Amino acid sequence: QAQSARLYTEEDPVVILSSDSLKQTVLNSSSAWLLQFYSSWCGHCIQYSPTWKALAGDVKDWAQAIQIGVLDCAHEKNFDICKEFGIHFYPTFRVCLFNHFINWADRELQTVRQLMVNFVQNHTKHDWPVGCPPLDPARSEEILSLMGKKTEFYTAVIVEDEDSYIGREVILDLMPYEGLAVKRALSSDKLLMEKLGISSVPSAYLFYPNSTHTVMNVQKRLRFFFSSFLKLLPGVHRKQSASSLQRPQPGNNGQGTQVEWKEFEKSKVYMADLESGLHYLLRVELATHKTLEGEELKTFKDFVTVVAKLFPGHQSVVKLLETLLEWLVSLPLEKIPYDAILDLVNNKMRISGLYLSEQVQWVGCQGSSVALRGYPCSLWTLFHVLTVQAANRPDALANTGFEDDPLAVLQTMRRYIGTFFGCRECGKHFEEMAQESLNQVKTVDDAVLWLWRKHNQVNARLSGSMSEDPMFPKTQWPTPDLCPTCHEEQEGLHVWNEQMVLTFLRQHYGASNISPKYSS
Ligand code: FAD
């Protein structure tokens, strides 16, 4: 059973069903379901599972219309249900709609996705699946009537050839978002093409709420670029769940104090975030520990070493970290009371002009409410900066015991997160990811990419969850507007150009891209 538990896990974007949950979940559902009945001992199923996960991840936002489920027929408790459904071979695919199950033979990723679109489209005519917008082409009168009209939301029109799927895929991608409507129109509609001034397809046209309208300017005419552009429009948000609606309101810190919004550029990294993160880490998170000893003390020393040597900060902050490091190294103690560290950081060093601001100023990490973003965002940012510094400055860790160690930053991060990070669940997840693949990191560049990949894995898992700030939806990052060359498409599926991603990360998290704005 250990293997079946691993073929699909709760981390994957599929719904894991069992005999107890299958009927209850799938029958009478307001969406359709595409199910894979597999067996964890079947070689084909094992080989196919990455494809199925890729498909499920690709269509995660379509869940209101169609969801992806798996059921393991090799699990003893599922024997009866697999018998009831007449599953003789693995994998077997079934689609469930209106309480009926239909066989489904196709397995190729792109064609499965297209069949899913056809399938949903055939049923939207009956207002089902519930909440799924129409996928049939809009008529030109409907679209042209929007010209010069003020509305409460954006309307995007994807104009394309009849056999193109991009329009319908973008409509489904944007289903969980509010603040805009997406429609599809056909290139055979000559009047529309002429009025909108569109000469090649696929193209997208955007009607703004303020009555202006224009062709949408994306670097590549791919589904991912169109969807990503629309999700990032100001005023377009992921629909909030009932629980997230109870969050504190924007700008209010929960104690009635208004926090002033700071303008920032998302193509920059802000020193204020890094310093505020370090302040929180040193004076709040670690200060909950009365003393540091044994492994905890070693983890803390290693953390201070890595930051002191690699942090591309103000002179006074770097000097403060270096002094702290010298002090830690010079102490022969096995156990250090944390108050002594605080005294050093807050009082003794201040006399010599070394100073880390005590003011929390989130800029790139500010959230629409104080419960969101902030510290965890700054911690990711800090570690991305450190992995990039380690790659950009190969000699920086000389004489620290970390020289020539491509894993210096990641292992230190892993131990910090596992030992001190207040969010225990996060630490557990991060440790699982580290155990799974950290041994594949062989160079400092691999380390930069590993952290980027894992951060995106976390983003995918958390998208739509309560820790998502509706103003900063969790996306696969960097988005095409930040790095168009990072994105490509192969056989209809989005793929990363990792060489370009590496170049981008080294620039984005490099010292010269860190803005001093708002930092004291
Ligand atoms: P963050 O995810 O914090 O990202 C900060 C910034 O980094 C973004 O604004 C963007 O500019 C940039 N960025 C985004 N993706 C990437 C990438 N792939 N590579 C490089 N840069 C990127 N929360 C949970 O609820 N459950 C968890 O299991 C969990 N695990 C965590 C593990 C770690 C190690 C950390 C540091 C945090 C974890 N969190 C977890 C918190 C969560 O990941 C976010 O930090 C938090 O929800 C704030 O999100 P955010 O929108 O500010 O963006």
XYZ file of C-alpha atoms and ligand atoms in Angstrom:
573
model
C 0.000 0.000 0.000
C 2.932 2.301 0.509
C 3.340 2.537 -3.259
C -0.318 3.246 -3.945
C -0.204 5.996 -1.381
C 2.678 7.531 -3.340
C 1.310 7.301 -6.898
C -1.002 10.216 -6.159
C -0.777 12.216 -2.962
C -2.755 15.062 -1.437
C -0.066 17.344 -2.850
C -1.168 16.554 -6.399
C -3.891 18.595 -8.082
C -6.170 15.522 -8.389
C -9.014 14.510 -6.100
C -8.198 11.132 -4.542
C -11.401 9.120 -4.340
C -12.229 5.923 -2.533
C -15.211 3.615 -2.206
C -16.456 5.823 0.632
C -16.244 9.073 -1.257
C -16.708 8.267 -4.963
C -20.484 8.303 -5.250
C -21.003 11.049 -2.741
C -18.464 13.297 -4.460
C -19.159 12.586 -8.083
C -22.869 11.847 -8.320
C -25.045 14.950 -8.022
C -21.944 17.088 -8.403
C -22.466 20.486 -10.005
C -19.458 19.797 -12.220
C -18.500 16.957 -14.534
C -15.750 14.524 -13.488
C -13.037 12.828 -15.448
C -11.950 9.784 -13.483
C -9.028 7.463 -13.734
C -9.434 4.037 -12.164
C -5.904 2.781 -11.759
C -4.001 0.115 -9.981
C -0.898 1.016 -8.050
C 0.851 -2.173 -9.147
C 0.256 -1.598 -12.866
C 3.375 -0.399 -14.664
C 1.395 1.600 -17.221
C -0.441 3.428 -14.472
C 2.821 4.304 -12.779
C 4.283 5.581 -16.033
C 1.126 7.464 -16.875
C 0.772 9.183 -13.496
C 3.081 12.157 -14.329
C 0.968 12.843 -17.453
C -2.242 12.681 -15.463
C -0.817 15.013 -12.826
C 0.348 17.430 -15.539
C -3.145 17.412 -17.046
C -4.781 17.911 -13.654
C -2.442 20.819 -12.867
C -3.080 22.357 -16.266
C -6.873 22.361 -15.818
C -6.998 22.996 -12.069
C -8.868 26.261 -12.590
C -11.594 24.484 -14.583
C -12.885 22.699 -11.488
C -16.256 24.440 -11.526
C -16.871 22.811 -14.916
C -14.905 19.594 -14.791
C -12.713 17.977 -12.162
C -10.104 15.256 -12.256
C -10.276 12.298 -9.877
C -8.347 9.074 -9.291
C -9.279 5.852 -7.575
C -6.856 3.049 -6.769
C -8.450 -0.335 -7.507
C -5.506 -2.128 -5.879
C -6.528 -0.761 -2.522
C -8.459 -3.387 -0.630
C -11.170 -1.022 0.471
C -11.868 -0.119 -3.182
C -12.263 -3.697 -4.475
C -16.042 -3.586 -4.322
C -16.509 -0.247 -6.021
C -14.161 -1.215 -8.878
C -16.178 -4.408 -9.305
C -19.420 -2.461 -9.275
C -18.090 -0.177 -12.003
C -16.850 -3.139 -14.036
C -13.231 -2.021 -14.106
C -11.262 -4.883 -15.653
C -8.167 -3.140 -16.992
C -5.993 -0.348 -15.738
C -6.003 2.485 -16.244
C -9.684 2.863 -17.168
C -11.055 6.326 -17.774
C -14.662 7.333 -17.176
C -16.366 10.637 -17.324
C -19.312 11.306 -15.067
C -22.053 13.724 -15.963
C -25.637 14.019 -14.834
C -25.088 10.880 -12.762
C -24.069 8.814 -15.801
C -20.688 7.265 -16.398
C -19.282 7.151 -19.907
C -16.151 5.398 -21.110
C -13.310 7.571 -22.231
C -10.487 6.162 -24.267
C -8.101 8.976 -25.083
C -4.922 9.432 -23.124
C -2.820 12.017 -24.946
C -2.561 15.090 -22.861
C -3.505 17.701 -25.436
C -6.337 15.710 -26.941
C -7.741 14.786 -23.534
C -7.861 18.473 -22.730
C -9.578 19.258 -26.019
C -12.089 16.489 -25.475
C -12.780 17.919 -22.040
C -13.512 21.273 -23.681
C -15.846 19.673 -26.261
C -17.541 17.740 -23.557
C -18.184 20.749 -21.340
C -19.237 22.840 -24.356
C -21.858 20.296 -25.376
C -23.465 20.576 -21.990
C -23.288 24.306 -21.323
C -26.264 24.590 -23.661
C -28.301 23.059 -20.820
C -26.865 25.473 -18.204
C -24.701 22.703 -16.892
C -22.116 22.326 -15.431
C -23.471 24.951 -13.059
C -21.503 28.196 -13.197
C -19.724 27.423 -16.453
C -19.922 30.341 -18.906
C -20.979 29.617 -22.490
C -18.204 28.298 -24.688
C -19.958 28.860 -28.006
C -18.755 31.827 -30.076
C -20.319 35.178 -29.232
C -22.143 37.075 -31.983
C -20.604 40.227 -33.437
C -23.571 42.433 -32.382
C -23.082 41.380 -28.783
C -19.401 42.297 -28.872
C -19.732 45.479 -30.900
C -22.431 46.752 -28.546
C -19.723 47.007 -25.877
C -17.896 49.737 -27.786
C -17.930 53.021 -25.917
C -20.009 51.537 -23.113
C -19.057 51.858 -19.425
C -19.327 48.584 -17.566
C -18.531 47.170 -14.158
C -16.049 44.674 -15.496
C -13.645 43.989 -18.339
C -14.661 41.925 -21.341
C -11.962 40.044 -23.214
C -12.714 38.579 -26.626
C -10.467 35.915 -28.052
C -10.819 35.945 -31.838
C -9.670 32.707 -33.440
C -10.296 30.083 -36.087
C -13.154 27.692 -35.513
C -10.933 24.702 -34.750
C -8.746 26.595 -32.255
C -9.192 25.756 -28.583
C -7.412 28.762 -27.077
C -10.550 30.871 -26.594
C -12.453 28.152 -24.783
C -9.426 27.237 -22.699
C -8.939 30.863 -21.652
C -12.656 31.129 -20.761
C -12.273 28.070 -18.520
C -8.941 29.289 -17.081
C -10.591 32.528 -15.958
C -13.681 30.860 -14.498
C -12.622 31.240 -10.845
C -11.863 34.941 -11.375
C -14.190 37.899 -11.009
C -13.995 41.345 -12.555
C -14.033 40.193 -16.138
C -15.929 38.162 -18.733
C -14.157 36.214 -21.464
C -15.790 35.455 -24.782
C -14.769 33.700 -27.930
C -15.414 34.967 -31.475
C -14.564 33.446 -34.834
C -12.238 34.774 -37.510
C -14.935 33.894 -40.074
C -16.887 36.860 -38.663
C -15.437 39.370 -41.142
C -17.471 42.338 -39.911
C -16.149 41.854 -36.390
C -12.571 41.396 -37.568
C -12.803 44.620 -39.530
C -14.423 46.657 -36.761
C -11.873 45.476 -34.212
C -8.998 45.970 -36.644
C -7.794 42.385 -36.277
C -5.875 40.930 -39.204
C -4.320 37.766 -37.756
C -5.530 35.177 -35.268
C -5.551 34.174 -32.517
C -5.853 37.695 -31.137
C -7.443 39.092 -28.052
C -9.394 42.305 -27.750
C -10.038 43.979 -24.433
C -12.939 46.227 -23.420
C -12.088 48.178 -20.253
C -14.713 49.138 -17.656
C -14.096 52.840 -18.450
C -15.392 52.290 -22.026
C -11.996 52.276 -23.776
C -11.030 49.255 -25.847
C -7.957 47.965 -27.600
C -6.166 44.893 -28.933
C -4.530 43.055 -26.046
C -0.786 43.249 -26.246
C 0.797 39.901 -25.326
C 4.317 38.867 -26.281
C 3.265 35.431 -27.521
C -0.194 34.422 -28.702
C -0.429 31.383 -26.486
C -3.148 30.331 -24.069
C -0.858 30.810 -21.055
C 0.047 34.372 -22.103
C -3.594 35.392 -22.655
C -4.786 33.825 -19.376
C -1.899 35.206 -17.385
C -2.396 38.734 -18.792
C -6.088 38.696 -17.836
C -5.536 37.304 -14.330
C -3.117 40.141 -13.614
C -5.403 43.013 -14.720
C -5.956 45.474 -11.866
C -9.385 44.748 -10.379
C -9.464 41.125 -11.517
C -9.368 38.797 -8.517
C -9.844 35.182 -7.735
C -13.383 34.804 -6.346
C -13.177 34.653 -2.592
C -14.403 31.703 -0.641
C -16.827 32.255 2.246
C -14.020 31.799 4.783
C -11.691 34.262 3.135
C -14.426 36.888 3.093
C -14.125 37.011 6.867
C -10.580 38.242 6.654
C -9.655 41.702 7.913
C -10.389 44.326 5.294
C -7.686 45.815 3.046
C -5.348 48.259 4.707
C -6.740 47.576 8.145
C -4.356 45.861 10.506
C -7.136 44.369 12.578
C -6.675 46.894 15.374
C -8.386 49.716 13.569
C -5.149 51.293 12.311
C -4.940 52.064 8.617
C -1.747 50.979 6.904
C -0.716 53.239 4.073
C -0.377 51.537 0.683
C 3.102 51.782 -0.832
C 3.439 51.928 -4.576
C 5.958 49.424 -5.916
C 7.150 47.732 -9.090
C 6.813 43.982 -9.252
C 9.894 43.744 -11.439
C 11.964 44.902 -8.424
C 13.032 43.397 -5.125
C 12.793 45.739 -2.131
C 15.459 46.063 0.538
C 12.698 47.112 2.955
C 11.147 43.614 2.643
C 14.482 41.906 3.233
C 15.333 44.071 6.251
C 11.841 43.763 7.722
C 12.082 39.992 7.282
C 15.453 39.869 9.033
C 14.107 42.070 11.818
C 11.132 39.760 12.313
C 13.287 36.669 12.149
C 15.875 37.912 14.664
C 13.670 39.830 17.058
C 10.366 37.973 16.936
C 10.608 34.448 15.547
C 13.902 33.443 17.188
C 13.152 35.443 20.326
C 10.477 32.894 21.247
C 13.422 30.579 22.068
C 14.830 31.206 25.532
C 18.157 29.583 24.737
C 19.837 28.091 21.708
C 21.871 24.938 22.108
C 22.988 21.839 20.196
C 21.517 21.549 16.702
C 19.479 24.726 17.146
C 22.605 26.717 17.894
C 24.419 25.205 14.928
C 21.498 25.999 12.630
C 21.444 29.581 13.891
C 25.223 29.975 13.413
C 25.050 28.594 9.885
C 22.159 30.876 9.075
C 24.063 33.926 10.349
C 27.155 32.799 8.383
C 25.295 32.512 5.110
C 23.449 35.799 5.552
C 26.512 37.718 6.799
C 28.538 36.612 3.781
C 25.885 36.835 1.084
C 23.332 39.476 2.082
C 23.698 42.353 -0.396
C 22.440 44.939 2.095
C 23.360 48.302 3.550
C 26.822 48.485 5.029
C 25.521 48.884 8.585
C 23.289 45.797 8.329
C 26.010 43.627 6.782
C 28.477 44.796 9.435
C 25.928 44.001 12.147
C 25.559 40.470 10.779
C 29.320 40.036 10.503
C 29.821 41.233 14.078
C 27.119 38.855 15.283
C 28.875 36.040 13.428
C 32.286 36.877 14.928
C 30.714 36.960 18.369
C 29.000 33.591 17.866
C 32.183 31.993 16.532
C 34.324 33.394 19.350
C 32.017 32.070 22.070
C 33.025 28.631 23.240
C 29.560 28.158 24.767
C 27.383 25.130 24.027
C 24.316 27.071 24.997
C 23.478 30.749 24.462
C 20.595 32.599 26.097
C 18.729 34.338 23.288
C 18.503 37.526 25.381
C 22.278 37.877 25.010
C 21.894 37.865 21.213
C 19.090 40.402 21.418
C 21.172 42.609 23.704
C 24.007 42.489 21.206
C 21.804 43.251 18.217
C 19.629 45.879 19.885
C 21.982 47.699 22.239
C 25.679 46.942 22.042
C 26.034 47.168 18.275
C 23.864 50.232 18.064
C 26.486 52.142 20.037
C 28.931 51.460 17.217
C 26.422 52.612 14.617
C 25.416 49.129 13.447
C 21.723 49.015 13.090
C 18.887 46.900 11.716
C 15.659 48.832 11.509
C 12.933 47.803 13.938
C 10.271 49.200 11.683
C 8.281 46.699 9.662
C 7.854 48.037 6.129
C 6.408 45.528 3.690
C 6.614 46.820 0.135
C 6.772 44.068 -2.516
C 5.467 41.844 0.293
C 2.622 44.069 1.491
C -0.715 42.335 1.593
C -4.261 43.552 1.117
C -4.700 42.784 4.818
C -2.140 42.351 7.601
C -2.918 38.669 7.910
C -1.587 38.087 4.406
C 1.898 38.004 2.846
C 4.513 39.924 4.900
C 6.983 37.688 6.719
C 6.704 34.396 4.752
C 6.935 36.403 1.525
C 10.085 38.133 2.778
C 11.607 34.799 3.773
C 11.151 33.347 0.283
C 12.565 36.564 -1.146
C 15.565 36.454 1.196
C 16.436 32.876 0.277
C 16.028 33.517 -3.455
C 18.397 36.474 -3.084
C 20.866 34.307 -1.161
C 20.878 31.456 -3.716
C 21.445 34.014 -6.485
C 24.225 35.725 -4.518
C 25.912 32.349 -4.008
C 25.767 31.819 -7.786
C 26.855 35.357 -8.695
C 29.694 35.554 -6.134
C 31.388 32.140 -6.012
C 34.067 33.205 -3.493
C 31.784 34.853 -0.981
C 31.649 31.814 1.299
C 35.446 31.272 1.387
C 36.791 30.222 4.815
C 33.366 29.574 6.289
C 33.283 25.798 5.957
C 30.748 26.269 3.161
C 33.232 26.925 0.341
C 32.569 24.848 -2.788
C 29.279 23.665 -1.353
C 26.486 24.322 -3.896
C 23.960 23.370 -1.226
C 25.174 25.880 1.374
C 22.144 28.176 1.150
C 19.510 25.488 0.580
C 20.652 23.227 3.421
C 20.794 26.226 5.743
C 17.315 27.280 4.634
C 16.042 23.722 5.073
C 17.359 23.574 8.635
C 16.145 27.079 9.491
C 12.644 26.350 8.153
C 12.534 22.958 9.886
C 13.833 24.241 13.224
C 12.529 27.780 13.651
C 9.907 28.749 11.043
C 6.690 29.304 13.006
C 4.511 27.568 10.410
C 5.059 23.887 11.266
C 3.056 22.547 8.338
C 5.145 24.640 5.935
C 8.304 23.198 7.493
C 6.980 19.679 7.078
C 6.124 20.209 3.422
C 9.445 21.867 2.719
C 11.325 18.990 4.354
C 9.423 16.500 2.173
C 10.402 18.417 -0.958
C 14.036 18.589 0.204
C 14.187 14.866 0.927
C 12.728 14.097 -2.463
C 15.067 16.060 -4.704
C 17.690 18.171 -2.971
C 20.315 15.535 -3.772
C 19.890 16.390 -7.466
C 21.391 19.828 -6.879
C 25.011 19.721 -8.066
C 25.855 23.353 -8.831
C 25.019 26.811 -7.500
C 22.866 27.358 -10.611
C 20.949 24.145 -9.857
C 20.331 25.560 -6.376
C 18.805 28.755 -7.803
C 16.523 26.715 -10.065
C 15.634 24.161 -7.388
C 14.310 26.856 -5.063
C 12.374 28.474 -7.919
C 10.822 25.120 -8.901
C 9.865 24.232 -5.346
C 8.420 27.688 -4.700
C 6.223 27.240 -7.775
C 5.166 23.839 -6.473
C 4.064 25.535 -3.244
C 2.301 28.268 -5.256
C 0.381 25.634 -7.218
C -0.661 23.852 -4.035
C -1.785 27.084 -2.344
C -3.576 28.717 -5.276
C -7.172 29.304 -4.247
C -6.408 28.489 -0.589
C -6.955 30.774 2.372
C -3.356 31.952 2.432
C -3.744 33.437 -1.033
C -4.088 37.192 -1.091
C -6.835 37.921 -3.661
C -4.858 40.957 -4.767
C -1.763 38.787 -5.321
C -3.015 35.529 -6.785
C -0.604 32.617 -6.555
C 0.622 32.059 -10.064
C 3.408 30.141 -11.674
C 6.164 32.692 -11.523
C 7.747 34.609 -13.301
C 4.600 35.529 -15.225
C 4.978 36.231 -18.974
C 4.884 40.000 -18.450
C 8.036 39.728 -16.293
C 9.839 37.203 -18.472
C 8.291 36.410 -21.881
C 11.259 34.287 -22.989
C 10.858 32.029 -19.930
C 7.641 30.627 -21.403
C 7.182 28.267 -24.307
C 4.606 25.825 -25.526
C 5.241 22.238 -26.584
C 2.456 20.108 -27.980
C -0.086 22.487 -26.542
C 1.345 22.391 -23.054
C 3.056 25.208 -21.285
C 6.759 24.552 -20.679
C 9.491 26.613 -19.061
C 12.691 27.539 -20.820
C 14.867 26.895 -17.758
C 17.947 28.545 -19.200
C 15.953 31.750 -19.590
C 14.446 31.320 -16.124
C 17.933 31.050 -14.643
C 19.087 34.185 -16.455
C 15.972 35.974 -15.267
C 16.349 34.847 -11.632
C 19.987 35.893 -11.531
C 18.988 39.334 -12.752
C 15.777 39.699 -10.719
C 17.291 38.607 -7.397
C 20.694 40.127 -8.202
C 22.081 42.945 -6.046
C 21.513 45.631 -8.692
C 17.777 44.909 -8.867
C 17.216 45.523 -5.149
C 15.548 48.872 -4.657
C 16.421 50.936 -1.553
C 13.048 52.727 -1.744
C 11.201 52.818 1.619
C 14.154 51.213 3.428
C 15.538 53.220 6.320
P 5.120 34.174 -1.821
O 4.839 32.790 -2.266
O 5.526 34.358 -0.412
O 6.268 34.752 -2.774
C 6.943 35.965 -2.509
C 7.389 36.583 -3.799
O 8.331 35.742 -4.437
C 6.278 36.741 -4.830
O 5.593 37.934 -4.624
C 7.043 36.735 -6.128
O 7.574 38.020 -6.396
C 8.199 35.806 -5.851
N 7.975 34.441 -6.326
C 6.813 33.747 -6.432
N 7.035 32.516 -6.893
C 8.366 32.418 -7.088
C 9.208 31.390 -7.561
N 8.716 30.206 -7.966
N 10.533 31.619 -7.620
C 11.059 32.805 -7.262
N 10.309 33.816 -6.806
C 8.978 33.636 -6.717
N 1.915 28.518 3.289
C 0.973 27.566 3.409
O -0.208 27.901 3.559
N 1.299 26.227 3.332
C 2.593 25.828 3.170
O 2.885 24.626 3.130
C 3.613 26.807 3.057
N 4.919 26.459 2.924
C 5.892 27.433 2.934
C 7.232 27.083 2.882
C 8.231 28.043 2.958
C 9.679 27.636 2.901
C 7.877 29.419 3.071
C 8.953 30.485 3.175
C 6.547 29.785 3.106
C 5.536 28.817 3.046
N 4.184 29.146 3.075
C 3.221 28.179 3.132
C 3.779 30.548 2.915
C 3.428 30.821 1.458
O 4.294 30.113 0.565
C 3.568 32.294 1.084
O 4.831 32.748 1.476
C 2.522 33.176 1.729
O 1.232 32.655 1.471
C 2.616 34.616 1.157
O 2.408 34.537 -0.238
P 2.765 35.681 -1.255
O 1.608 35.955 -2.122
O 3.319 36.853 -0.534
O 3.920 35.078 -2.198
